[in-house]
Coordinates of C-alpha atoms and ligand atoms in Angstrom, one line a residue:
M1 CA 0.0 0.0 0.0
N2 CA 1.1 3.5 -0.8
P3 CA 0.0 6.1 1.8
S4 CA 0.6 9.0 -0.6
V5 CA -1.7 7.5 -3.2
I6 CA -4.3 6.8 -0.5
K7 CA -4.0 10.4 0.7
E8 CA -5.1 11.5 -2.8
Q9 CA -8.5 10.1 -2.0
F10 CA -9.0 12.4 1.0
P11 CA -9.9 15.9 -0.2
I12 CA -9.6 17.6 3.2
L13 CA -6.0 16.6 3.6
H14 CA -5.0 18.8 0.6
Q15 CA -5.1 22.2 2.1
E16 CA -2.9 24.6 3.9
I17 CA -3.5 25.4 7.6
N18 CA -1.8 28.6 8.9
G19 CA 0.3 28.7 5.7
H20 CA 1.6 25.1 5.9
P21 CA 0.4 21.9 4.3
L22 CA -1.9 20.2 6.7
V23 CA -0.5 17.2 8.7
Y24 CA -3.5 15.5 10.3
L25 CA -2.5 13.5 13.3
D26 CA -5.7 13.4 15.3
N27 CA -7.1 10.2 13.9
A28 CA -7.9 8.7 17.3
A29 CA -10.4 11.5 17.8
T30 CA -11.9 11.1 14.3
S31 CA -10.6 10.0 10.9
Q32 CA -10.9 11.9 7.6
K33 CA -13.3 10.7 4.9
P34 CA -12.4 9.5 1.4
V35 CA -14.1 10.5 -1.8
A36 CA -15.8 7.0 -1.9
V37 CA -17.6 7.6 1.4
I38 CA -18.5 11.3 0.6
E39 CA -19.8 10.2 -2.8
A40 CA -21.8 7.2 -1.4
V41 CA -23.6 9.6 1.0
K42 CA -24.2 12.1 -1.8
R43 CA -25.5 9.4 -4.1
Y44 CA -27.8 8.1 -1.4
Y45 CA -29.3 11.6 -0.9
E46 CA -29.6 12.2 -4.7
W47 CA -31.1 8.9 -5.7
E48 CA -32.3 6.8 -2.8
N49 CA -33.4 8.9 0.1
S50 CA -36.6 7.8 1.8
N51 CA -37.6 6.3 5.1
V52 CA -36.9 2.6 5.6
H53 CA -39.0 -0.5 6.3
R54 CA -42.3 1.2 5.4
G55 CA -42.5 2.7 1.9
V56 CA -44.1 0.5 -0.8
H57 CA -42.7 3.0 -3.3
T58 CA -39.4 2.5 -5.2
L59 CA -37.3 5.0 -3.2
G60 CA -38.5 3.3 0.0
S61 CA -37.2 0.0 -1.1
R62 CA -34.0 1.5 -2.4
A63 CA -33.3 3.1 1.0
T64 CA -34.2 -0.1 2.8
D65 CA -31.9 -2.1 0.6
A66 CA -29.1 0.4 1.1
Y67 CA -29.6 0.4 4.9
E68 CA -29.9 -3.4 5.3
G69 CA -27.1 -3.9 2.8
A70 CA -24.8 -1.9 5.0
R71 CA -25.8 -4.1 8.0
E72 CA -24.7 -7.2 6.0
K73 CA -21.4 -5.6 5.3
V74 CA -20.8 -4.8 8.9
A75 CA -21.8 -8.4 10.0
R76 CA -19.3 -9.8 7.5
F77 CA -16.6 -7.2 8.4
I78 CA -16.5 -8.1 12.1
G79 CA -17.3 -11.8 11.7
A80 CA -20.8 -11.8 13.3
S81 CA -22.8 -15.0 12.7
S82 CA -25.9 -13.0 11.7
T83 CA -27.2 -9.5 10.8
K84 CA -29.6 -10.0 13.8
E85 CA -26.5 -9.3 16.0
I86 CA -25.7 -5.9 14.4
I87 CA -27.5 -3.0 15.9
F88 CA -26.9 0.5 14.4
T89 CA -26.3 3.1 17.0
R90 CA -24.9 6.6 17.2
G91 CA -21.5 5.4 18.2
T92 CA -19.4 3.5 20.7
T93 CA -20.8 5.6 23.6
T94 CA -24.4 4.7 22.8
G95 CA -23.5 1.0 22.2
L96 CA -21.9 0.7 25.6
N97 CA -24.8 2.5 27.3
I98 CA -27.2 0.1 25.7
V99 CA -25.4 -2.8 27.3
A100 CA -25.1 -1.1 30.7
S101 CA -28.8 0.0 30.7
C102 CA -30.5 -3.0 29.0
Y103 CA -28.3 -6.0 30.0
G104 CA -26.8 -4.6 33.2
P105 CA -29.8 -4.3 35.6
A106 CA -31.0 -7.8 35.0
A107 CA -27.6 -9.4 35.3
V108 CA -26.0 -7.5 38.1
H109 CA -27.2 -7.4 41.7
E110 CA -26.0 -6.3 45.1
G111 CA -22.8 -8.0 46.0
D112 CA -21.9 -8.8 42.4
E113 CA -18.8 -7.4 40.7
I114 CA -18.2 -5.5 37.5
V115 CA -14.6 -5.5 36.3
I116 CA -12.9 -2.8 34.2
T117 CA -9.5 -1.2 33.9
Q118 CA -8.2 2.3 34.7
M119 CA -7.2 2.8 31.1
E120 CA -10.9 3.0 29.9
H121 CA -12.3 5.9 28.0
H122 CA -15.1 7.6 30.1
S123 CA -17.6 5.9 27.7
N124 CA -16.5 2.5 29.0
L125 CA -16.1 3.6 32.6
I126 CA -19.0 5.8 33.6
P127 CA -21.8 3.5 32.4
W128 CA -20.3 0.7 34.6
Q129 CA -19.7 3.0 37.5
Q130 CA -23.4 4.2 37.4
L131 CA -24.6 0.6 37.0
A132 CA -22.6 -0.4 40.1
L133 CA -24.0 2.6 42.1
R134 CA -27.5 1.7 41.1
T135 CA -27.3 -2.0 41.8
R136 CA -24.9 -1.8 44.8
A137 CA -22.5 -4.0 42.9
T138 CA -18.7 -3.6 43.4
L139 CA -16.7 -2.0 40.6
K140 CA -13.2 -3.5 40.4
Y141 CA -10.2 -2.4 38.4
I142 CA -7.7 -4.8 37.0
P143 CA -4.3 -3.2 37.9
L144 CA -2.1 -1.8 35.1
Q145 CA 1.5 -2.9 34.7
P146 CA 4.1 -0.1 34.8
D147 CA 4.0 0.2 31.0
G148 CA 0.2 0.3 30.9
N149 CA -0.4 -3.3 29.8
V150 CA -2.9 -5.6 31.6
S151 CA -1.4 -9.0 32.6
L152 CA -3.5 -12.2 32.3
E153 CA -2.4 -13.1 35.9
D154 CA -3.9 -9.8 37.2
A155 CA -7.1 -10.4 35.1
E156 CA -7.3 -13.9 36.6
K157 CA -7.0 -12.6 40.1
T158 CA -9.4 -9.7 39.7
I159 CA -12.2 -11.6 37.9
T160 CA -14.0 -13.9 40.3
D161 CA -17.1 -16.1 40.5
K162 CA -19.0 -12.9 41.7
T163 CA -18.1 -11.0 38.5
K164 CA -21.0 -10.6 36.1
I165 CA -19.5 -8.2 33.6
V166 CA -16.0 -7.6 32.4
A167 CA -15.6 -4.5 30.1
M168 CA -12.4 -3.5 28.4
S169 CA -11.1 -1.5 25.5
Y170 CA -9.5 -3.7 22.8
V171 CA -7.1 -0.7 22.1
S172 CA -6.4 2.2 24.5
N173 CA -6.9 5.7 22.9
V174 CA -4.1 7.0 25.1
L175 CA -1.6 4.2 25.7
G176 CA -2.1 2.5 22.3
V177 CA -1.9 -0.9 24.0
V178 CA -3.7 -3.8 22.4
N179 CA -5.4 -5.7 25.2
R180 CA -5.6 -9.5 25.2
V181 CA -9.3 -9.4 25.1
K182 CA -9.6 -12.9 23.6
E183 CA -7.8 -14.4 26.6
I184 CA -9.6 -12.2 29.0
A185 CA -13.0 -13.1 27.5
A186 CA -12.0 -16.8 28.1
I187 CA -11.3 -16.0 31.8
A188 CA -14.5 -14.1 32.1
H189 CA -16.5 -16.9 30.7
R190 CA -14.8 -19.5 32.9
K191 CA -16.0 -17.4 35.9
G192 CA -19.5 -17.0 34.5
A193 CA -19.2 -13.3 33.4
V194 CA -19.9 -11.7 30.0
M195 CA -17.2 -9.8 28.1
V196 CA -17.9 -6.4 26.7
V197 CA -15.3 -5.0 24.3
D198 CA -14.9 -1.3 23.5
G199 CA -13.8 -1.5 19.9
A200 CA -13.6 2.2 19.1
Q201 CA -9.8 2.2 18.6
S202 CA -9.4 -1.3 17.2
T203 CA -12.0 -1.6 14.5
P204 CA -10.5 1.1 12.3
H205 CA -7.0 -0.3 12.4
M206 CA -7.0 -4.1 12.6
R207 CA -8.8 -7.1 11.5
V208 CA -11.5 -8.0 14.1
N209 CA -13.5 -11.2 14.4
V210 CA -16.0 -11.1 17.2
Q211 CA -16.6 -14.9 17.0
D212 CA -12.9 -15.6 17.3
L213 CA -12.6 -13.1 20.3
D214 CA -15.7 -14.8 21.7
C215 CA -16.8 -11.5 23.2
D216 CA -20.4 -11.1 24.1
F217 CA -20.8 -7.4 23.2
Y218 CA -18.6 -5.3 20.9
A219 CA -19.2 -1.6 20.3
F220 CA -17.5 0.8 17.8
S221 CA -17.9 4.1 16.0
G222 CA -18.0 4.7 12.2
H223 CA -16.4 8.2 12.3
K224 CA -13.0 6.8 13.4
M225 CA -12.9 4.5 10.4
C226 CA -13.6 6.8 7.5
A227 CA -17.4 6.8 7.9
P228 CA -19.6 9.8 8.8
T229 CA -20.2 10.9 12.3
G230 CA -23.4 9.8 14.0
I231 CA -23.3 6.1 13.0
G232 CA -21.9 3.2 15.1
V233 CA -22.5 -0.4 15.8
L234 CA -23.3 -2.6 18.8
Y235 CA -22.6 -6.3 18.2
G236 CA -24.2 -8.6 20.7
K237 CA -24.6 -12.4 20.8
K238 CA -28.1 -13.2 19.7
A239 CA -29.1 -15.1 22.8
L240 CA -28.2 -12.1 25.0
L241 CA -29.8 -9.5 22.8
E242 CA -32.9 -11.5 22.8
Q243 CA -33.1 -11.5 26.6
M244 CA -32.7 -7.7 26.8
E245 CA -35.3 -5.0 27.0
P246 CA -35.3 -2.4 24.2
Y247 CA -33.3 0.8 24.8
E248 CA -35.7 3.3 23.2
F249 CA -39.4 2.9 22.7
G250 CA -41.3 4.4 19.7
G251 CA -41.7 4.0 16.0
E252 CA -39.9 1.3 14.0
M253 CA -39.2 -1.0 16.9
I254 CA -42.7 -2.4 17.6
D255 CA -44.6 -5.5 16.6
D256 CA -48.0 -4.6 18.0
V257 CA -49.0 -1.7 20.2
G258 CA -52.0 -1.9 22.5
L259 CA -53.4 0.7 24.9
Y260 CA -51.7 -0.8 27.9
E261 CA -49.1 -3.3 26.5
S262 CA -46.9 -3.6 23.4
T263 CA -44.6 -6.2 21.8
W264 CA -41.4 -5.7 20.0
K265 CA -40.0 -6.4 16.6
E266 CA -37.4 -9.2 16.3
L267 CA -33.7 -8.5 16.3
P268 CA -32.0 -6.2 15.4
W269 CA -34.9 -3.7 14.9
K270 CA -36.1 -4.1 18.5
F271 CA -33.1 -1.9 19.4
E272 CA -33.6 0.7 16.6
G273 CA -36.5 2.9 17.7
G274 CA -37.3 5.9 15.5
T275 CA -36.1 6.7 12.0
P276 CA -32.6 5.2 11.9
I277 CA -29.3 6.8 10.7
I278 CA -29.8 5.7 7.1
A279 CA -27.3 7.8 5.3
G280 CA -24.8 7.2 8.1
A281 CA -25.1 3.4 7.6
V282 CA -24.7 3.8 3.9
G283 CA -21.5 5.8 4.5
L284 CA -20.3 3.1 6.9
G285 CA -20.9 0.4 4.3
A286 CA -18.8 2.5 1.8
A287 CA -16.1 3.0 4.5
I288 CA -15.9 -0.8 5.0
D289 CA -15.5 -1.3 1.2
F290 CA -12.8 1.3 1.2
L291 CA -10.9 -0.2 4.2
E292 CA -11.2 -3.7 2.7
S293 CA -9.9 -2.4 -0.7
I294 CA -6.7 -1.4 1.1
G295 CA -6.6 -4.4 3.4
L296 CA -6.8 -4.3 7.2
D297 CA -3.6 -6.2 7.6
E298 CA -1.8 -3.7 5.4
I299 CA -3.2 -0.8 7.4
T300 CA -2.1 -2.4 10.7
A301 CA 1.4 -3.1 9.4
H302 CA 1.8 0.5 8.0
E303 CA 0.6 2.1 11.3
S304 CA 2.9 -0.1 13.4
K305 CA 5.8 1.0 11.3
L306 CA 4.8 4.6 11.8
A307 CA 4.4 4.1 15.5
A308 CA 7.9 2.6 15.8
Y309 CA 9.3 5.4 13.7
A310 CA 7.5 8.1 15.8
M311 CA 8.7 6.5 19.1
D312 CA 12.2 6.5 17.7
R313 CA 12.1 10.1 16.4
L314 CA 10.3 11.6 19.3
S315 CA 12.5 9.9 22.0
Q316 CA 15.5 11.8 20.6
I317 CA 13.9 15.1 21.6
E318 CA 15.4 16.2 24.9
G319 CA 12.9 16.6 27.7
I320 CA 10.1 14.6 26.1
K321 CA 8.2 12.0 28.2
L322 CA 6.6 9.2 26.2
Y323 CA 3.7 7.3 27.7
G324 CA 2.6 3.7 27.1
P325 CA 4.5 0.6 26.0
R326 CA 6.9 0.4 23.1
E327 CA 5.7 -3.0 21.8
R328 CA 2.3 -4.3 20.8
K329 CA 0.8 -0.9 20.3
V330 CA -1.2 0.8 17.6
G331 CA -0.3 3.9 15.6
L332 CA -0.3 6.6 18.2
V333 CA 2.1 8.3 20.5
T334 CA 1.2 10.1 23.7
F335 CA 3.7 12.4 25.3
N336 CA 4.5 15.6 27.2
L337 CA 7.2 18.1 26.7
E338 CA 8.9 19.1 29.9
D339 CA 7.7 22.5 31.3
V340 CA 5.2 23.1 28.4
H341 CA 1.5 22.5 28.9
P342 CA 0.2 20.1 26.2
H343 CA -2.4 22.7 25.1
D344 CA 0.4 25.1 24.4
V345 CA 2.2 22.3 22.5
A346 CA -0.9 21.6 20.4
T347 CA -1.4 25.4 19.8
V348 CA 2.1 25.9 18.5
L349 CA 1.9 22.8 16.4
D350 CA -1.3 24.1 14.8
A351 CA 0.5 27.2 13.8
S352 CA 2.8 24.9 11.8
G353 CA -0.2 23.1 10.3
V354 CA 0.2 20.0 12.5
A355 CA -3.0 18.8 14.1
I356 CA -2.7 16.8 17.3
R357 CA -4.9 16.4 20.4
A358 CA -4.1 17.7 23.9
G359 CA -6.1 17.1 27.0
H360 CA -7.2 14.2 29.2
H361 CA -8.6 12.3 26.1
C362 CA -11.8 11.4 28.1
C363 CA -9.6 9.3 30.4
Q364 CA -9.3 11.2 33.7
P365 CA -8.7 8.1 35.8
L366 CA -5.9 7.1 33.5
M367 CA -4.4 10.6 33.6
R368 CA -4.2 10.2 37.4
W369 CA -2.5 6.9 37.0
L370 CA 0.0 8.5 34.6
E371 CA 0.4 11.4 37.1
A372 CA -0.3 13.9 34.4
S373 CA -3.2 16.4 34.3
A374 CA -3.1 16.2 30.5
T375 CA -1.0 14.9 27.6
A376 CA -0.4 15.6 23.9
R377 CA -1.2 12.8 21.5
A378 CA -0.4 12.2 17.8
S379 CA -2.4 9.4 16.2
F380 CA -1.9 8.0 12.7
Y381 CA -4.0 6.5 10.0
M382 CA -3.3 4.8 6.6
Y383 CA -2.7 8.2 4.9
N384 CA 0.1 9.3 7.2
T385 CA 3.7 9.0 6.3
E386 CA 7.1 9.2 7.9
E387 CA 7.4 12.8 6.5
D388 CA 4.3 13.7 8.6
I389 CA 6.2 12.4 11.6
D390 CA 9.3 14.4 10.6
R391 CA 7.1 17.5 10.5
L392 CA 5.7 16.6 13.9
A393 CA 9.2 16.2 15.3
A394 CA 10.4 19.4 13.8
A395 CA 7.4 21.3 15.1
L396 CA 8.1 19.9 18.6
I397 CA 11.7 21.0 18.5
Q398 CA 10.5 24.5 17.5
T399 CA 8.0 24.5 20.3
K400 CA 10.7 23.7 22.8
E401 CA 12.8 26.6 21.4
Y402 CA 9.8 28.9 21.5
F403 CA 9.2 28.2 25.2
G404 CA 12.9 28.4 25.9
Ligands
7TS1 N1 -13.8 4.3 23.5 C1 -12.6 4.7 23.1 C2 -11.5 3.8 23.4 C3 -12.4 5.9 22.4 O1 -11.2 6.2 22.0 C4 -13.6 6.7 22.2 C5 -13.4 8.0 21.5 C6 -14.8 6.3 22.6 C7 -14.9 5.1 23.3 C8 -16.1 7.1 22.4 O2 -16.4 7.1 21.0 P1 -17.6 7.9 20.5 O3 -17.5 7.8 19.0 O4 -18.8 7.4 21.0 O5 -17.3 9.3 21.0 N2 -12.1 8.6 21.7 C9 -11.8 9.9 21.4 C10 -10.4 10.3 21.5 O6 -9.5 9.6 21.9 N3 -10.4 11.6 21.2 O7 -11.6 12.0 20.8 C11 -12.5 10.9 20.9

């Protein structure tokens, strides 16, 4: 794969920011969109737009085919056994909240345990914290190793027969670690718990197979993988989704509505109340086609080369502190420059056309563990190159000089 050729397909990347060619290194926040996705959404609105699952007219069936066709692509893309297991959501946050709200209360009771880690994004932390508070369950954290990894021994010790839910990110948005979710799912199952995986940072960058991982729930967002904002996916094992109550009540999700009682549609529509995110799903389908045309393995390999190159280049800068492990990590680097606030780093970099993120990255408990109030983070995607990292390194050196 040739990142420079791929970059040609992303119109937004070909502009100057503050007088410099844009280097976009904030992909963990959201990725940019290729022409194929932009065109698919445009085509949908120009030729197919209609509401789904109702119109007898031609546009109604075109829109329904496009929407349900996208669901089939998603099911194949993540290795689900059926489209019944694919629920379209607004994103990872909504997917995880559906599990916590609709699976949680029936499965977790006083004295039970919910197990997570301190590296979780707030979206995979607060829903469990709130569930624990509501049900008087105990929230437990698998300790992190000094480099941020989670050891299987610690997982084995923390998950007990009282644990009902284990929830963990496949890939951390700050440390970049790839968690051993397959092995941890096996531990969870042995102790009688379900495994919930936050796939926000894994799905865009690596081949994922939910049946191979044997996770029970898996949530991800379209916007981090070349699709539009506002569309995401919750995968759940059919037997579990069937037991769960719906998340939202209203149009689309019903079978029969009486004055005092109602029944629900079958999966997956039971969880899709209201007019769904049709154009978003179409865009996600196009994004999957795009990622597959490049190859997920090629994307992973390219980004891990970039991560190694970035760790190497940045570690040569005096006074830089790099966070997270050096091995087994995805394409991102999190760091701080001595005596310069990360917001100031990001501001000076922006003046050079280099876009990175600074802040707590929605991971305040992890920031406390890192003993940092905030960090800077550069995160890569398939269109980034070693030259982009050279620009980052040069801008960081300038920043250091600027702040003396
Ligand atoms: N989980 C992880 C691991 C994430 O990185 C994010 C978003 C989410 C959940 C939430 O996804 P959403 O699409 O529902 O918002 N992470 C980031 C980030 O690192 N910078 O901006 C958003």
